[in-house]
């Protein structure tokens, strides 16, 4: 009986953590639309001369490359938005192309949800993105603003 109780408590705890995490990602998606998608969305597609910022899927690619686990990814994205500093950029080509990201004021708690969404949510991807990455084979990505 005791074992059963322990098991149930454990199962419930794990399940509620999972629900919490997926709620955060969902809310992060809504917050992303409010605070980030005007610049990082699909507007302008893959034509960098028509865009004001790299597509968010390109940002995810660069950040996952350096921060593969969720905790460090969320910390890095949160820290970037709080203090944009060219010395810690992972996208120097994007800074050359678009200039450094302007300040965007978002509460830390909300930023963490946005970052969780960018890490694991169904994020914006302009048509042609995959083909572009395929073509570049990673060669010039740092130079074309992505
Ligand atoms: C007003 C336009 C604008 C908005 C709004 C905006 N960004 Fe950006 N962001 C940029 C530009 C331009 C760059 C590319 C230059 C750079 O890296 O600083 C960028 C780059 C980034 C990078 C990569 C930074 C690097 O150089 O390593 C991250 C991460 C990022 N944005 C996250 C966000 C998040 C999260 C939000 C929403 C809370 C957001 N941005 C909102 C314009 C914007």
PDB file of C-alpha atoms and ligand atoms in Angstrom:
ATOM      1  CA  UNK A   1       0.000   0.000   0.000  1.00  0.00           C
ATOM      2  CA  UNK A   2       2.766   2.342   1.050  1.00  0.00           C
ATOM      3  CA  UNK A   3       4.625   1.546  -2.163  1.00  0.00           C
ATOM      4  CA  UNK A   4       1.519   2.219  -4.203  1.00  0.00           C
ATOM      5  CA  UNK A   5       1.088   5.609  -2.519  1.00  0.00           C
ATOM      6  CA  UNK A   6       4.692   6.546  -3.143  1.00  0.00           C
ATOM      7  CA  UNK A   7       4.311   5.486  -6.732  1.00  0.00           C
ATOM      8  CA  UNK A   8       1.171   7.563  -7.205  1.00  0.00           C
ATOM      9  CA  UNK A   9       2.745  10.640  -5.647  1.00  0.00           C
ATOM     10  CA  UNK A  10       5.765  10.204  -7.873  1.00  0.00           C
ATOM     11  CA  UNK A  11       3.694   9.656 -11.005  1.00  0.00           C
ATOM     12  CA  UNK A  12       1.590  12.692 -10.215  1.00  0.00           C
ATOM     13  CA  UNK A  13       4.651  14.860  -9.603  1.00  0.00           C
ATOM     14  CA  UNK A  14       6.240  13.815 -12.881  1.00  0.00           C
ATOM     15  CA  UNK A  15       2.985  14.306 -14.798  1.00  0.00           C
ATOM     16  CA  UNK A  16       2.387  17.763 -13.374  1.00  0.00           C
ATOM     17  CA  UNK A  17       5.951  18.801 -14.217  1.00  0.00           C
ATOM     18  CA  UNK A  18       5.373  17.670 -17.791  1.00  0.00           C
ATOM     19  CA  UNK A  19       2.096  19.593 -17.968  1.00  0.00           C
ATOM     20  CA  UNK A  20       3.784  22.684 -16.531  1.00  0.00           C
ATOM     21  CA  UNK A  21       6.594  22.445 -19.095  1.00  0.00           C
ATOM     22  CA  UNK A  22       4.171  22.124 -22.001  1.00  0.00           C
ATOM     23  CA  UNK A  23       2.072  25.037 -20.678  1.00  0.00           C
ATOM     24  CA  UNK A  24       5.236  27.133 -20.581  1.00  0.00           C
ATOM     25  CA  UNK A  25       6.055  26.282 -24.185  1.00  0.00           C
ATOM     26  CA  UNK A  26       2.503  27.107 -25.247  1.00  0.00           C
ATOM     27  CA  UNK A  27       2.500  30.412 -23.415  1.00  0.00           C
ATOM     28  CA  UNK A  28       5.997  31.069 -24.732  1.00  0.00           C
ATOM     29  CA  UNK A  29       4.565  30.791 -28.247  1.00  0.00           C
ATOM     30  CA  UNK A  30       1.998  33.477 -27.527  1.00  0.00           C
ATOM     31  CA  UNK A  31       4.631  35.713 -25.920  1.00  0.00           C
ATOM     32  CA  UNK A  32       6.973  35.147 -28.882  1.00  0.00           C
ATOM     33  CA  UNK A  33       4.250  36.473 -31.214  1.00  0.00           C
ATOM     34  CA  UNK A  34       3.867  39.558 -29.055  1.00  0.00           C
ATOM     35  CA  UNK A  35       7.533  40.376 -28.507  1.00  0.00           C
ATOM     36  CA  UNK A  36       9.690  38.741 -31.166  1.00  0.00           C
ATOM     37  CA  UNK A  37       7.881  37.678 -34.335  1.00  0.00           C
ATOM     38  CA  UNK A  38       7.618  41.175 -35.842  1.00  0.00           C
ATOM     39  CA  UNK A  39      11.357  40.940 -36.511  1.00  0.00           C
ATOM     40  CA  UNK A  40      12.116  37.193 -36.355  1.00  0.00           C
ATOM     41  CA  UNK A  41       8.964  35.887 -38.074  1.00  0.00           C
ATOM     42  CA  UNK A  42       8.385  34.816 -41.678  1.00  0.00           C
ATOM     43  CA  UNK A  43       7.957  38.345 -43.090  1.00  0.00           C
ATOM     44  CA  UNK A  44      10.550  38.827 -45.845  1.00  0.00           C
ATOM     45  CA  UNK A  45      11.054  35.050 -46.155  1.00  0.00           C
ATOM     46  CA  UNK A  46      14.573  33.984 -47.038  1.00  0.00           C
ATOM     47  CA  UNK A  47      15.430  37.226 -48.832  1.00  0.00           C
ATOM     48  CA  UNK A  48      17.733  38.810 -46.279  1.00  0.00           C
ATOM     49  CA  UNK A  49      17.469  42.195 -48.010  1.00  0.00           C
ATOM     50  CA  UNK A  50      13.737  42.191 -47.188  1.00  0.00           C
ATOM     51  CA  UNK A  51      14.190  41.150 -43.574  1.00  0.00           C
ATOM     52  CA  UNK A  52      15.027  43.140 -40.432  1.00  0.00           C
ATOM     53  CA  UNK A  53      16.416  40.176 -38.480  1.00  0.00           C
ATOM     54  CA  UNK A  54      17.367  36.532 -39.005  1.00  0.00           C
ATOM     55  CA  UNK A  55      14.475  34.042 -38.936  1.00  0.00           C
ATOM     56  CA  UNK A  56      14.021  32.537 -35.469  1.00  0.00           C
ATOM     57  CA  UNK A  57      14.761  29.060 -36.826  1.00  0.00           C
ATOM     58  CA  UNK A  58      18.261  30.303 -37.746  1.00  0.00           C
ATOM     59  CA  UNK A  59      18.668  31.676 -34.212  1.00  0.00           C
ATOM     60  CA  UNK A  60      17.604  28.296 -32.796  1.00  0.00           C
ATOM     61  CA  UNK A  61      20.098  26.485 -35.013  1.00  0.00           C
ATOM     62  CA  UNK A  62      23.006  28.608 -33.833  1.00  0.00           C
ATOM     63  CA  UNK A  63      22.041  28.473 -30.163  1.00  0.00           C
ATOM     64  CA  UNK A  64      21.374  24.715 -30.162  1.00  0.00           C
ATOM     65  CA  UNK A  65      24.800  24.262 -31.753  1.00  0.00           C
ATOM     66  CA  UNK A  66      26.423  25.852 -28.695  1.00  0.00           C
ATOM     67  CA  UNK A  67      23.799  25.031 -26.047  1.00  0.00           C
ATOM     68  CA  UNK A  68      22.298  21.640 -26.904  1.00  0.00           C
ATOM     69  CA  UNK A  69      20.452  21.124 -23.604  1.00  0.00           C
ATOM     70  CA  UNK A  70      17.312  23.052 -22.729  1.00  0.00           C
ATOM     71  CA  UNK A  71      18.582  24.603 -19.483  1.00  0.00           C
ATOM     72  CA  UNK A  72      21.675  26.233 -20.975  1.00  0.00           C
ATOM     73  CA  UNK A  73      19.788  27.187 -24.169  1.00  0.00           C
ATOM     74  CA  UNK A  74      17.096  29.000 -22.160  1.00  0.00           C
ATOM     75  CA  UNK A  75      19.761  30.715 -20.033  1.00  0.00           C
ATOM     76  CA  UNK A  76      21.714  31.884 -23.105  1.00  0.00           C
ATOM     77  CA  UNK A  77      18.697  33.265 -24.989  1.00  0.00           C
ATOM     78  CA  UNK A  78      17.351  34.954 -21.847  1.00  0.00           C
ATOM     79  CA  UNK A  79      20.725  36.496 -21.134  1.00  0.00           C
ATOM     80  CA  UNK A  80      21.043  37.755 -24.718  1.00  0.00           C
ATOM     81  CA  UNK A  81      17.702  39.584 -24.673  1.00  0.00           C
ATOM     82  CA  UNK A  82      18.426  41.063 -21.237  1.00  0.00           C
ATOM     83  CA  UNK A  83      21.884  42.323 -22.187  1.00  0.00           C
ATOM     84  CA  UNK A  84      22.741  42.415 -25.873  1.00  0.00           C
ATOM     85  CA  UNK A  85      26.489  42.549 -26.122  1.00  0.00           C
ATOM     86  CA  UNK A  86      28.355  41.962 -29.372  1.00  0.00           C
ATOM     87  CA  UNK A  87      31.116  40.167 -27.458  1.00  0.00           C
ATOM     88  CA  UNK A  88      28.804  37.236 -26.686  1.00  0.00           C
ATOM     89  CA  UNK A  89      27.104  36.946 -30.079  1.00  0.00           C
ATOM     90  CA  UNK A  90      26.734  33.557 -31.729  1.00  0.00           C
ATOM     91  CA  UNK A  91      25.685  35.283 -34.964  1.00  0.00           C
ATOM     92  CA  UNK A  92      28.357  37.842 -35.909  1.00  0.00           C
ATOM     93  CA  UNK A  93      27.221  37.763 -39.561  1.00  0.00           C
ATOM     94  CA  UNK A  94      23.713  38.789 -38.452  1.00  0.00           C
ATOM     95  CA  UNK A  95      25.094  41.752 -36.507  1.00  0.00           C
ATOM     96  CA  UNK A  96      27.110  42.865 -39.550  1.00  0.00           C
ATOM     97  CA  UNK A  97      24.047  42.551 -41.752  1.00  0.00           C
ATOM     98  CA  UNK A  98      21.288  43.911 -39.490  1.00  0.00           C
ATOM     99  CA  UNK A  99      23.151  45.731 -36.723  1.00  0.00           C
ATOM    100  CA  UNK A 100      22.836  44.582 -33.154  1.00  0.00           C
ATOM    101  CA  UNK A 101      19.349  43.693 -31.916  1.00  0.00           C
ATOM    102  CA  UNK A 102      17.612  46.698 -30.342  1.00  0.00           C
ATOM    103  CA  UNK A 103      16.472  46.455 -26.694  1.00  0.00           C
ATOM    104  CA  UNK A 104      13.214  44.559 -26.143  1.00  0.00           C
ATOM    105  CA  UNK A 105      11.827  44.785 -22.639  1.00  0.00           C
ATOM    106  CA  UNK A 106      10.344  41.481 -21.403  1.00  0.00           C
ATOM    107  CA  UNK A 107      10.060  40.135 -17.840  1.00  0.00           C
ATOM    108  CA  UNK A 108      12.593  37.365 -17.156  1.00  0.00           C
ATOM    109  CA  UNK A 109       9.883  34.808 -16.409  1.00  0.00           C
ATOM    110  CA  UNK A 110       8.256  35.487 -19.778  1.00  0.00           C
ATOM    111  CA  UNK A 111      11.609  35.411 -21.552  1.00  0.00           C
ATOM    112  CA  UNK A 112      12.287  31.953 -20.138  1.00  0.00           C
ATOM    113  CA  UNK A 113       8.978  30.743 -21.569  1.00  0.00           C
ATOM    114  CA  UNK A 114       9.774  32.322 -24.940  1.00  0.00           C
ATOM    115  CA  UNK A 115      13.187  30.639 -24.916  1.00  0.00           C
ATOM    116  CA  UNK A 116      11.598  27.256 -24.042  1.00  0.00           C
ATOM    117  CA  UNK A 117       9.252  27.730 -26.997  1.00  0.00           C
ATOM    118  CA  UNK A 118      12.132  28.585 -29.346  1.00  0.00           C
ATOM    119  CA  UNK A 119      13.953  25.478 -28.093  1.00  0.00           C
ATOM    120  CA  UNK A 120      11.162  22.951 -28.497  1.00  0.00           C
ATOM    121  CA  UNK A 121       8.037  24.573 -29.955  1.00  0.00           C
ATOM    122  CA  UNK A 122       6.667  24.623 -33.507  1.00  0.00           C
ATOM    123  CA  UNK A 123       8.530  27.773 -34.525  1.00  0.00           C
ATOM    124  CA  UNK A 124       8.274  29.977 -37.624  1.00  0.00           C
ATOM    125  CA  UNK A 125      10.270  28.775 -40.578  1.00  0.00           C
ATOM    126  CA  UNK A 126      10.305  30.805 -43.805  1.00  0.00           C
ATOM    127  CA  UNK A 127       9.678  28.793 -46.978  1.00  0.00           C
ATOM    128  CA  UNK A 128      13.012  27.703 -48.454  1.00  0.00           C
ATOM    129  CA  UNK A 129      14.926  27.654 -45.174  1.00  0.00           C
ATOM    130  CA  UNK A 130      15.811  23.952 -45.279  1.00  0.00           C
ATOM    131  CA  UNK A 131      16.967  24.196 -48.902  1.00  0.00           C
ATOM    132  CA  UNK A 132      19.106  27.182 -47.999  1.00  0.00           C
ATOM    133  CA  UNK A 133      20.827  25.345 -45.152  1.00  0.00           C
ATOM    134  CA  UNK A 134      21.257  22.331 -47.406  1.00  0.00           C
ATOM    135  CA  UNK A 135      22.887  24.444 -50.142  1.00  0.00           C
ATOM    136  CA  UNK A 136      25.212  26.286 -47.822  1.00  0.00           C
ATOM    137  CA  UNK A 137      26.466  23.109 -46.149  1.00  0.00           C
ATOM    138  CA  UNK A 138      27.285  25.402 -43.286  1.00  0.00           C
ATOM    139  CA  UNK A 139      29.984  27.181 -45.296  1.00  0.00           C
ATOM    140  CA  UNK A 140      28.881  30.775 -45.576  1.00  0.00           C
ATOM    141  CA  UNK A 141      26.076  30.828 -43.090  1.00  0.00           C
ATOM    142  CA  UNK A 142      27.997  33.142 -40.813  1.00  0.00           C
ATOM    143  CA  UNK A 143      28.379  35.690 -43.616  1.00  0.00           C
ATOM    144  CA  UNK A 144      24.931  35.957 -45.105  1.00  0.00           C
ATOM    145  CA  UNK A 145      23.130  37.305 -42.076  1.00  0.00           C
ATOM    146  CA  UNK A 146      21.877  33.953 -40.903  1.00  0.00           C
TER     147      UNK A 146
HETATM  148  C1  LIG B   1      13.116  45.135 -33.426  1.00  0.00           C
HETATM  149  C2  LIG B   1      13.526  43.863 -34.001  1.00  0.00           C
HETATM  150  C3  LIG B   1      13.769  42.702 -33.055  1.00  0.00           C
HETATM  151  C4  LIG B   1      12.943  42.192 -32.095  1.00  0.00           C
HETATM  152  C5  LIG B   1      11.557  42.700 -31.676  1.00  0.00           C
HETATM  153  C6  LIG B   1      13.620  41.031 -31.547  1.00  0.00           C
HETATM  154  N1  LIG B   1      14.827  40.862 -32.140  1.00  0.00           N
HETATM  155 FE1  LIG B   1      16.145  39.356 -31.739  1.00  0.00          FE
HETATM  156  N2  LIG B   1      17.408  40.104 -33.166  1.00  0.00           N
HETATM  157  C7  LIG B   1      17.157  41.216 -33.960  1.00  0.00           C
HETATM  158  C8  LIG B   1      18.259  41.395 -34.874  1.00  0.00           C
HETATM  159  C9  LIG B   1      18.384  42.515 -35.899  1.00  0.00           C
HETATM  160  C10 LIG B   1      19.166  40.353 -34.620  1.00  0.00           C
HETATM  161  C11 LIG B   1      20.483  40.062 -35.377  1.00  0.00           C
HETATM  162  C12 LIG B   1      21.623  40.882 -34.844  1.00  0.00           C
HETATM  163  C13 LIG B   1      22.136  40.387 -33.519  1.00  0.00           C
HETATM  164  O1  LIG B   1      22.486  39.198 -33.415  1.00  0.00           O
HETATM  165  O2  LIG B   1      22.170  41.196 -32.590  1.00  0.00           O
HETATM  166  C14 LIG B   1      18.611  39.573 -33.526  1.00  0.00           C
HETATM  167  C15 LIG B   1      19.235  38.480 -32.969  1.00  0.00           C
HETATM  168  C16 LIG B   1      18.718  37.703 -31.936  1.00  0.00           C
HETATM  169  C17 LIG B   1      19.406  36.606 -31.301  1.00  0.00           C
HETATM  170  C18 LIG B   1      20.812  36.125 -31.643  1.00  0.00           C
HETATM  171  C19 LIG B   1      21.800  37.010 -30.917  1.00  0.00           C
HETATM  172  C20 LIG B   1      23.254  36.752 -31.262  1.00  0.00           C
HETATM  173  O3  LIG B   1      23.839  37.600 -31.965  1.00  0.00           O
HETATM  174  O4  LIG B   1      23.801  35.733 -30.806  1.00  0.00           O
HETATM  175  C21 LIG B   1      18.573  36.120 -30.332  1.00  0.00           C
HETATM  176  C22 LIG B   1      18.870  34.976 -29.376  1.00  0.00           C
HETATM  177  C23 LIG B   1      17.364  36.898 -30.385  1.00  0.00           C
HETATM  178  N3  LIG B   1      17.484  37.858 -31.361  1.00  0.00           N
HETATM  179  C24 LIG B   1      16.269  36.676 -29.593  1.00  0.00           C
HETATM  180  C25 LIG B   1      15.126  37.476 -29.610  1.00  0.00           C
HETATM  181  C26 LIG B   1      13.963  37.232 -28.781  1.00  0.00           C
HETATM  182  C27 LIG B   1      13.819  36.065 -27.815  1.00  0.00           C
HETATM  183  C28 LIG B   1      13.087  38.228 -29.036  1.00  0.00           C
HETATM  184  C29 LIG B   1      11.734  38.475 -28.400  1.00  0.00           C
HETATM  185  C30 LIG B   1      11.762  38.599 -26.959  1.00  0.00           C
HETATM  186  C31 LIG B   1      13.679  39.096 -30.043  1.00  0.00           C
HETATM  187  N4  LIG B   1      14.914  38.594 -30.362  1.00  0.00           N
HETATM  188  C32 LIG B   1      13.085  40.236 -30.545  1.00  0.00           C
HETATM  189  C33 LIG B   1      16.041  42.024 -33.925  1.00  0.00           C
HETATM  190  C34 LIG B   1      14.957  41.849 -33.081  1.00  0.00           C
END
